[in-house]
PDB file of N, CA, C and O in Angstrom:
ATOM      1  N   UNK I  24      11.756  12.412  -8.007  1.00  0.00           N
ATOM      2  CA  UNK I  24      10.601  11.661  -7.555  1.00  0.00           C
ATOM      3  C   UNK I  24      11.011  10.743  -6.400  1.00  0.00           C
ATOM      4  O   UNK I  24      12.049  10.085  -6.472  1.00  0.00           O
ATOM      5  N   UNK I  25      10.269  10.698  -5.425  1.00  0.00           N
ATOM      6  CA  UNK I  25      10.535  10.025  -4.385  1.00  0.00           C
ATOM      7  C   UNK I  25       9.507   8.346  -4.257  1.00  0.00           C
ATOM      8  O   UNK I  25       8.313   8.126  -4.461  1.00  0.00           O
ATOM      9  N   UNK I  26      10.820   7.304  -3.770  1.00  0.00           N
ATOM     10  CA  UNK I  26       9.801   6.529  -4.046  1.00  0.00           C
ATOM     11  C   UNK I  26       9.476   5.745  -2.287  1.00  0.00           C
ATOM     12  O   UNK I  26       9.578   6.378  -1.236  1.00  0.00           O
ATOM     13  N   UNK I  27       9.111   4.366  -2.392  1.00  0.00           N
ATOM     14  CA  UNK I  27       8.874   3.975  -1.123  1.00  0.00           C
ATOM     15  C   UNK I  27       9.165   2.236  -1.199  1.00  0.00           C
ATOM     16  O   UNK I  27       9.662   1.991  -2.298  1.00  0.00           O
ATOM     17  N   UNK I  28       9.080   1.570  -0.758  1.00  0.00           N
ATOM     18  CA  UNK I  28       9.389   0.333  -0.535  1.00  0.00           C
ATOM     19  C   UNK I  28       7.903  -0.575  -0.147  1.00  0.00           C
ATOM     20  O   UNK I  28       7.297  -0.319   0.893  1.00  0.00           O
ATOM     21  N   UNK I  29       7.533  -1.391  -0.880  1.00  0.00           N
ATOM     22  CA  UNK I  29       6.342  -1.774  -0.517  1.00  0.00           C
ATOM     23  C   UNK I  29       6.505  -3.319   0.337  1.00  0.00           C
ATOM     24  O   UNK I  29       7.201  -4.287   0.029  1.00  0.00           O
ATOM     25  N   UNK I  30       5.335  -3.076   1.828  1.00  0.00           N
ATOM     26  CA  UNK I  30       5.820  -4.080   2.882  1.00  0.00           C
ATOM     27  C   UNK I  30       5.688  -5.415   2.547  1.00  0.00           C
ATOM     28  O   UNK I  30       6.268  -6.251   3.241  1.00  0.00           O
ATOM     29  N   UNK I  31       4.895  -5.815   1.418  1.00  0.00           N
ATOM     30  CA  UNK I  31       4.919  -7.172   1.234  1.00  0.00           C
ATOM     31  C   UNK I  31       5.836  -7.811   0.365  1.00  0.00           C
ATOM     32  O   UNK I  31       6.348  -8.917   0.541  1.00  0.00           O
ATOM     33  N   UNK I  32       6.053  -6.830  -0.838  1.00  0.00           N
ATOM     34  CA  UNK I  32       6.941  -7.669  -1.812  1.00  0.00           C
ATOM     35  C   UNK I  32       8.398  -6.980  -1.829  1.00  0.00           C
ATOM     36  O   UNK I  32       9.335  -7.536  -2.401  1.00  0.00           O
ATOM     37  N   UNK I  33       8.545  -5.721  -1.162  1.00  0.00           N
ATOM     38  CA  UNK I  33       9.693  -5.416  -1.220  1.00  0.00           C
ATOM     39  C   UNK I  33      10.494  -4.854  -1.812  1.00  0.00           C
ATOM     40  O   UNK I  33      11.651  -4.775  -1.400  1.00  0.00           O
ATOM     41  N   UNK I  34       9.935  -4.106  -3.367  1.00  0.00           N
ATOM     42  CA  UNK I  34       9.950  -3.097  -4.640  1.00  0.00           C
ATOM     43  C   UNK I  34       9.623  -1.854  -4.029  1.00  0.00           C
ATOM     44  O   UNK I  34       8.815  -1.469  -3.185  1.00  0.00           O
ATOM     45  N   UNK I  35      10.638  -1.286  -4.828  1.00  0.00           N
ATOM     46  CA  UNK I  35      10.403  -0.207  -4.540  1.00  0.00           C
ATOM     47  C   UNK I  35       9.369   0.915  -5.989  1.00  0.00           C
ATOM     48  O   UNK I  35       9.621   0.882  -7.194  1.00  0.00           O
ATOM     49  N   UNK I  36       8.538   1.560  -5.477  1.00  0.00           N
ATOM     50  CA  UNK I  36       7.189   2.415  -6.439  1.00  0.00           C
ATOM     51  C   UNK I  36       7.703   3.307  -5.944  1.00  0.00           C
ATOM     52  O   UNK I  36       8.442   3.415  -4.966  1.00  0.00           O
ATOM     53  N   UNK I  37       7.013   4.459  -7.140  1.00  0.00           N
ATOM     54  CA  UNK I  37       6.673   5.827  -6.556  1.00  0.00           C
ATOM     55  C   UNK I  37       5.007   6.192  -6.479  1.00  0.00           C
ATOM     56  O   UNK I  37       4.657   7.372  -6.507  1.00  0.00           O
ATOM     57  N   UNK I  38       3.913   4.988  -6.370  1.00  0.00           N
ATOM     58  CA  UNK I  38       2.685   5.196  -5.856  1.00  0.00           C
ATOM     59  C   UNK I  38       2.420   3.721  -5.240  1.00  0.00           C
ATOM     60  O   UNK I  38       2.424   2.626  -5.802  1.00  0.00           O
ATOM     61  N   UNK I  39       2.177   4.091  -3.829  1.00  0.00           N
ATOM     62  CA  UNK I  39       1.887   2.640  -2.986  1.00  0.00           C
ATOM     63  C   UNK I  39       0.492   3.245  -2.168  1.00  0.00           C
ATOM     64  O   UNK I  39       0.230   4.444  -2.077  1.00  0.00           O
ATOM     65  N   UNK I  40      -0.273   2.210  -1.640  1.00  0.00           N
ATOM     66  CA  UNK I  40      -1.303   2.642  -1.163  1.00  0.00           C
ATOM     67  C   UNK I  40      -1.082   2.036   0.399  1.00  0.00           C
ATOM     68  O   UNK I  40      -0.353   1.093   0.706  1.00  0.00           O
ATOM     69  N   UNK I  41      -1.888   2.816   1.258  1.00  0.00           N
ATOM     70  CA  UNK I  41      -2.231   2.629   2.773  1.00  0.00           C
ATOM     71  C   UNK I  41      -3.258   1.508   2.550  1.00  0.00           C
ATOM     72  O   UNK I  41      -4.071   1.491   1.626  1.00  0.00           O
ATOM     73  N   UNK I  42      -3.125   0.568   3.512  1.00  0.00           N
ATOM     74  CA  UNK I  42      -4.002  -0.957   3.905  1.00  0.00           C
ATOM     75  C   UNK I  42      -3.975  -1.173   4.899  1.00  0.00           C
ATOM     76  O   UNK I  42      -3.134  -0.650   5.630  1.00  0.00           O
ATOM     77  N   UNK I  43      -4.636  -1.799   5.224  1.00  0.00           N
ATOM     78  CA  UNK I  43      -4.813  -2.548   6.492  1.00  0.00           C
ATOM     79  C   UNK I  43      -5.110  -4.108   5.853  1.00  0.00           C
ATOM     80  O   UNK I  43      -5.853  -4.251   4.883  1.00  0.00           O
ATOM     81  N   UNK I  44      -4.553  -5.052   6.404  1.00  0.00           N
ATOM     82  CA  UNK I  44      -4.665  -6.507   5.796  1.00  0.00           C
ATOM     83  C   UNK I  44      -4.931  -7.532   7.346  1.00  0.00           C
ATOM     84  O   UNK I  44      -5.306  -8.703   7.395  1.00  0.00           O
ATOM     85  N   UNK I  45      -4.604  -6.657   8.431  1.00  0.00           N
ATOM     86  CA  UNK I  45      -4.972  -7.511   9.854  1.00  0.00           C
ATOM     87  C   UNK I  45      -5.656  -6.526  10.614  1.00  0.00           C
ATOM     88  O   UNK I  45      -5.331  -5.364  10.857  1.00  0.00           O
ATOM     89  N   UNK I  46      -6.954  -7.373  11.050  1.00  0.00           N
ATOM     90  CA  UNK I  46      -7.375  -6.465  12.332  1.00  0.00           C
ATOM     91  C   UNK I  46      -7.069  -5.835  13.409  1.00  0.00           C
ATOM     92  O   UNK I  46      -6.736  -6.729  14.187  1.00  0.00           O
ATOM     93  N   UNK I  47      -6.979  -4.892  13.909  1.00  0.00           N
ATOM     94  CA  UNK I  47      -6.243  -4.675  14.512  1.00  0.00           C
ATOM     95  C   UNK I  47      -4.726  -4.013  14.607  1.00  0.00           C
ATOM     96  O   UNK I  47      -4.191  -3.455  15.565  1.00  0.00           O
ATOM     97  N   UNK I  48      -4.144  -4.312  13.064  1.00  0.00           N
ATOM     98  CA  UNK I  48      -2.793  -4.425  13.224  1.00  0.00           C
ATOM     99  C   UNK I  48      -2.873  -2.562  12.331  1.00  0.00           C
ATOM    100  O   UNK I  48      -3.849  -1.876  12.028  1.00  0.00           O
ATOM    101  N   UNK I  49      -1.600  -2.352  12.195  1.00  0.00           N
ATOM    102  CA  UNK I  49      -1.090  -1.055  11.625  1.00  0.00           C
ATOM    103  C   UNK I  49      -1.218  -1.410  10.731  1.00  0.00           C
ATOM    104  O   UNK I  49      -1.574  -2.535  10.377  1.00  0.00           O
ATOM    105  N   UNK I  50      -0.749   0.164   9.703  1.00  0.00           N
ATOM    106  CA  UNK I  50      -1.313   0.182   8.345  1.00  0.00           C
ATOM    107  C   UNK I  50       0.188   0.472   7.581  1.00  0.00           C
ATOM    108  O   UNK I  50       1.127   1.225   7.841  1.00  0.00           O
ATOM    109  N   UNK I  51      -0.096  -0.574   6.446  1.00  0.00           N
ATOM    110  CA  UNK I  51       1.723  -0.236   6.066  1.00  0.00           C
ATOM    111  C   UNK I  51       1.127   0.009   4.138  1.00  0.00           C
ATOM    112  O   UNK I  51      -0.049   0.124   3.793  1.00  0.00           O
ATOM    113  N   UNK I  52       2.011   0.023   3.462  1.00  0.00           N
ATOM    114  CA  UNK I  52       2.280   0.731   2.279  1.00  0.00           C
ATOM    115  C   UNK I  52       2.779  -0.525   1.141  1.00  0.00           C
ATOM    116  O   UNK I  52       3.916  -0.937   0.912  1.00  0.00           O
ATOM    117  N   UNK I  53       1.492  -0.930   0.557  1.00  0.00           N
ATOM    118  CA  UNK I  53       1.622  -1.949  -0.732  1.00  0.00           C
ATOM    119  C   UNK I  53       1.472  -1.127  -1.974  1.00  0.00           C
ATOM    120  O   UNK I  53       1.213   0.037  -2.279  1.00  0.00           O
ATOM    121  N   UNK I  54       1.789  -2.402  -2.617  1.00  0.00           N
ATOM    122  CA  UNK I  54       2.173  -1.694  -4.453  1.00  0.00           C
ATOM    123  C   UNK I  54       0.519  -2.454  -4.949  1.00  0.00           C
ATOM    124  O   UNK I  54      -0.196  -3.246  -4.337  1.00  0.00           O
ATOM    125  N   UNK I  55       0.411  -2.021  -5.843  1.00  0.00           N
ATOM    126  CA  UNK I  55      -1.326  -2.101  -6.899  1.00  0.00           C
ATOM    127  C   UNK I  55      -1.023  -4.036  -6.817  1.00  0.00           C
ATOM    128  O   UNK I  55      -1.840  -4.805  -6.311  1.00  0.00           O
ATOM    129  N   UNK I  56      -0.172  -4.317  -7.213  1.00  0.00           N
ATOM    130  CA  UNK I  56      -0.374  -5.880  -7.186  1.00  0.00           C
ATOM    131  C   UNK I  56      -0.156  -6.837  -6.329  1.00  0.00           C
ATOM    132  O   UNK I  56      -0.209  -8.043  -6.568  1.00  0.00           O
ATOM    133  N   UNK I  57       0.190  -6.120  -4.919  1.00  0.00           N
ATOM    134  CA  UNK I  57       0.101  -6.968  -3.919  1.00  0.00           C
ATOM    135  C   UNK I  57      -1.225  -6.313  -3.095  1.00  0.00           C
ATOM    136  O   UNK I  57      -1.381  -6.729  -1.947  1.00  0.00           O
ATOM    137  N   UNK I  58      -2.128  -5.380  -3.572  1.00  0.00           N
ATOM    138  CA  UNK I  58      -3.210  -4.843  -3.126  1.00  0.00           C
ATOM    139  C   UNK I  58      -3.862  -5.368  -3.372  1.00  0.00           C
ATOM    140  O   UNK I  58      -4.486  -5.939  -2.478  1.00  0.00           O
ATOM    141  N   UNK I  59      -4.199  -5.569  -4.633  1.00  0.00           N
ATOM    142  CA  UNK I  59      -4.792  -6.777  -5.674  1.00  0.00           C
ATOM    143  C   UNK I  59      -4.928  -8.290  -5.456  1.00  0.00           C
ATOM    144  O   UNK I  59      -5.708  -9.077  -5.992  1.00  0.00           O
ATOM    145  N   UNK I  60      -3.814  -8.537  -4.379  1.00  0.00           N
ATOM    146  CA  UNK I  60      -3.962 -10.169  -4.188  1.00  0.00           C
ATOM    147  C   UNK I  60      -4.547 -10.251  -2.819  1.00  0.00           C
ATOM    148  O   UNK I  60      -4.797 -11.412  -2.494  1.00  0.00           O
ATOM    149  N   UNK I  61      -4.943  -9.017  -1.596  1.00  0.00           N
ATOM    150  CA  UNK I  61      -5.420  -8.731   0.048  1.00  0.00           C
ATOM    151  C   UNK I  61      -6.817  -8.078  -0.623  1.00  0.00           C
ATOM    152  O   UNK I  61      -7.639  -8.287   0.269  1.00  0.00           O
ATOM    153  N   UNK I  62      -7.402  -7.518  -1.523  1.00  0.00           N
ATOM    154  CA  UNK I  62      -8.552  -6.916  -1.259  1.00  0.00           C
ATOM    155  C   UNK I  62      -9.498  -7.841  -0.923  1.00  0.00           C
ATOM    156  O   UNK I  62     -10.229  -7.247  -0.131  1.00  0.00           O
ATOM    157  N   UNK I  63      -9.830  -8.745  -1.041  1.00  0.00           N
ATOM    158  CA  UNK I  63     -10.600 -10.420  -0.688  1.00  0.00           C
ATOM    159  C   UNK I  63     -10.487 -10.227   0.604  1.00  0.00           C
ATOM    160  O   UNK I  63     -11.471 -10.603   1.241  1.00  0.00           O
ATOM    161  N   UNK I  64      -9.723  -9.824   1.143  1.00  0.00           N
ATOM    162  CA  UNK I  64      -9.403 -10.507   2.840  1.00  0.00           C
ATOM    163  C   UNK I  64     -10.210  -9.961   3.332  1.00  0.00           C
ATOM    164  O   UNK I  64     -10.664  -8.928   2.840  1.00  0.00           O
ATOM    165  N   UNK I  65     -10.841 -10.700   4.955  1.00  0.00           N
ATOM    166  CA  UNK I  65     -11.992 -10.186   5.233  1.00  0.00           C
ATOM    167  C   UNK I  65     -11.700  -9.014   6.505  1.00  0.00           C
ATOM    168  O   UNK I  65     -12.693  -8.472   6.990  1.00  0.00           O
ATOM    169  N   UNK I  66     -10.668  -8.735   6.896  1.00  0.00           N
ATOM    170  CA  UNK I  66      -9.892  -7.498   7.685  1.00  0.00           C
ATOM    171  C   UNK I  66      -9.246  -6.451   6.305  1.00  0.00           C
ATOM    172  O   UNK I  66      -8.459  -5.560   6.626  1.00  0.00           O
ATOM    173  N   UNK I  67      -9.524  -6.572   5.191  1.00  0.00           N
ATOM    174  CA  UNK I  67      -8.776  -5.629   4.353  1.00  0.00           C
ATOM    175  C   UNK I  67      -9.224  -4.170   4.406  1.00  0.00           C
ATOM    176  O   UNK I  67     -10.428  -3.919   4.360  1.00  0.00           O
ATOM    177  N   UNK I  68      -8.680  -3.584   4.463  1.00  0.00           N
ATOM    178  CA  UNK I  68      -8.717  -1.586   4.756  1.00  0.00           C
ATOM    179  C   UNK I  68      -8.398  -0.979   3.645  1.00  0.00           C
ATOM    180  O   UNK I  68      -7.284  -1.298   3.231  1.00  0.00           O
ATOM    181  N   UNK I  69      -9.066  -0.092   2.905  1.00  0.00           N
ATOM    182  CA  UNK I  69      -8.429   0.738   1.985  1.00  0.00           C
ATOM    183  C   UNK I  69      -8.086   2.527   3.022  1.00  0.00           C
ATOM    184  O   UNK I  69      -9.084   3.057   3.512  1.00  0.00           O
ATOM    185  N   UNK I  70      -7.083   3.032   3.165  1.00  0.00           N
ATOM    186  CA  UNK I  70      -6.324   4.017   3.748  1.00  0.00           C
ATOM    187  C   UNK I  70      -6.329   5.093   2.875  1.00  0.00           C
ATOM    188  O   UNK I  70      -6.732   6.206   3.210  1.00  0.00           O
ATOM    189  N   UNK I  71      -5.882   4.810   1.721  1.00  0.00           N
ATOM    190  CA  UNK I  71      -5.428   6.395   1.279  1.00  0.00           C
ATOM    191  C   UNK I  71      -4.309   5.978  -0.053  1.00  0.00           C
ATOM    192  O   UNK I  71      -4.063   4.772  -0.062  1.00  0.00           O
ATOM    193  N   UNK I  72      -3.600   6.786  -1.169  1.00  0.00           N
ATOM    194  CA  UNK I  72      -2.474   6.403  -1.832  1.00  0.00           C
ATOM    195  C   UNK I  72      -1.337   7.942  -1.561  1.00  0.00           C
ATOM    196  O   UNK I  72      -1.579   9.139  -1.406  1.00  0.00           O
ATOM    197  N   UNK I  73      -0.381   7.324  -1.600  1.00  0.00           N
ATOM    198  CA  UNK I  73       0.742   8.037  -1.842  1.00  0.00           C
ATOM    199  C   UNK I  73       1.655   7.829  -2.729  1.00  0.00           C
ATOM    200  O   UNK I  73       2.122   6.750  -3.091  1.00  0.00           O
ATOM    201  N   UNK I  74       2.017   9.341  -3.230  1.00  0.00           N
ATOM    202  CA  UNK I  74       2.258   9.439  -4.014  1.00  0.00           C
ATOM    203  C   UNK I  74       3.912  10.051  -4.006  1.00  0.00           C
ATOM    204  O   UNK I  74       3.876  11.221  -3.624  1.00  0.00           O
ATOM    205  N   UNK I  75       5.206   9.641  -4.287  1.00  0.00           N
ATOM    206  CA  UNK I  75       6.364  10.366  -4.788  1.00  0.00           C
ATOM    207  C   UNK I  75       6.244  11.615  -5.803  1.00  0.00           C
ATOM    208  O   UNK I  75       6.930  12.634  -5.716  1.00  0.00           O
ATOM    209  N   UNK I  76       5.234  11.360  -6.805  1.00  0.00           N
ATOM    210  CA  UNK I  76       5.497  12.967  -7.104  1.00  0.00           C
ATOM    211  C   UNK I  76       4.785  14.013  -6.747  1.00  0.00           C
ATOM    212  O   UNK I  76       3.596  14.223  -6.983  1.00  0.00           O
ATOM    213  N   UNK I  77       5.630  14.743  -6.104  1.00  0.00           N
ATOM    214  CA  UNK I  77       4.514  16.176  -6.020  1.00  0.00           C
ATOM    215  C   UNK I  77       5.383  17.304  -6.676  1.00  0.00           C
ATOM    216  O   UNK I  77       6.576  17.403  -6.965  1.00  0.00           O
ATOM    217  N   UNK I  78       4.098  18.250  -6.808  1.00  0.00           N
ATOM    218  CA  UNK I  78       4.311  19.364  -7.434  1.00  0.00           C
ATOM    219  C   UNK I  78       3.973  20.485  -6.716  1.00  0.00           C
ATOM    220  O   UNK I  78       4.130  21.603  -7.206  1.00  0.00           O
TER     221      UNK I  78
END
């Protein structure tokens, strides 16, 4: 299983999701509970999830 490093807190998952948290800005790869603390924001993006396991 492959995992990923999530940009805010720095753990590494094997399911992080695509965001956007600044206007404007690129889209990087958070874990469910630092998603959880940006969905409020008023630039917040939901992208997509990825996933480490595939089959």
């Amino acid at each position: 299983m492959k995992t990923k490093v999530c940009s805010i807190c720095e753990e590494e998952f094997d399911v992080l999701y695509r965001i956007q948290i600044q206007k404007g800005k690129t889209w990087i790869f958070a874990c469910k509970s630092c998603v959880e603390k940006h969905q409020n924001d008023a630039n917040y993006k939901y992208g997509g999830t990825w996933k480490g396991k595939r089959h």
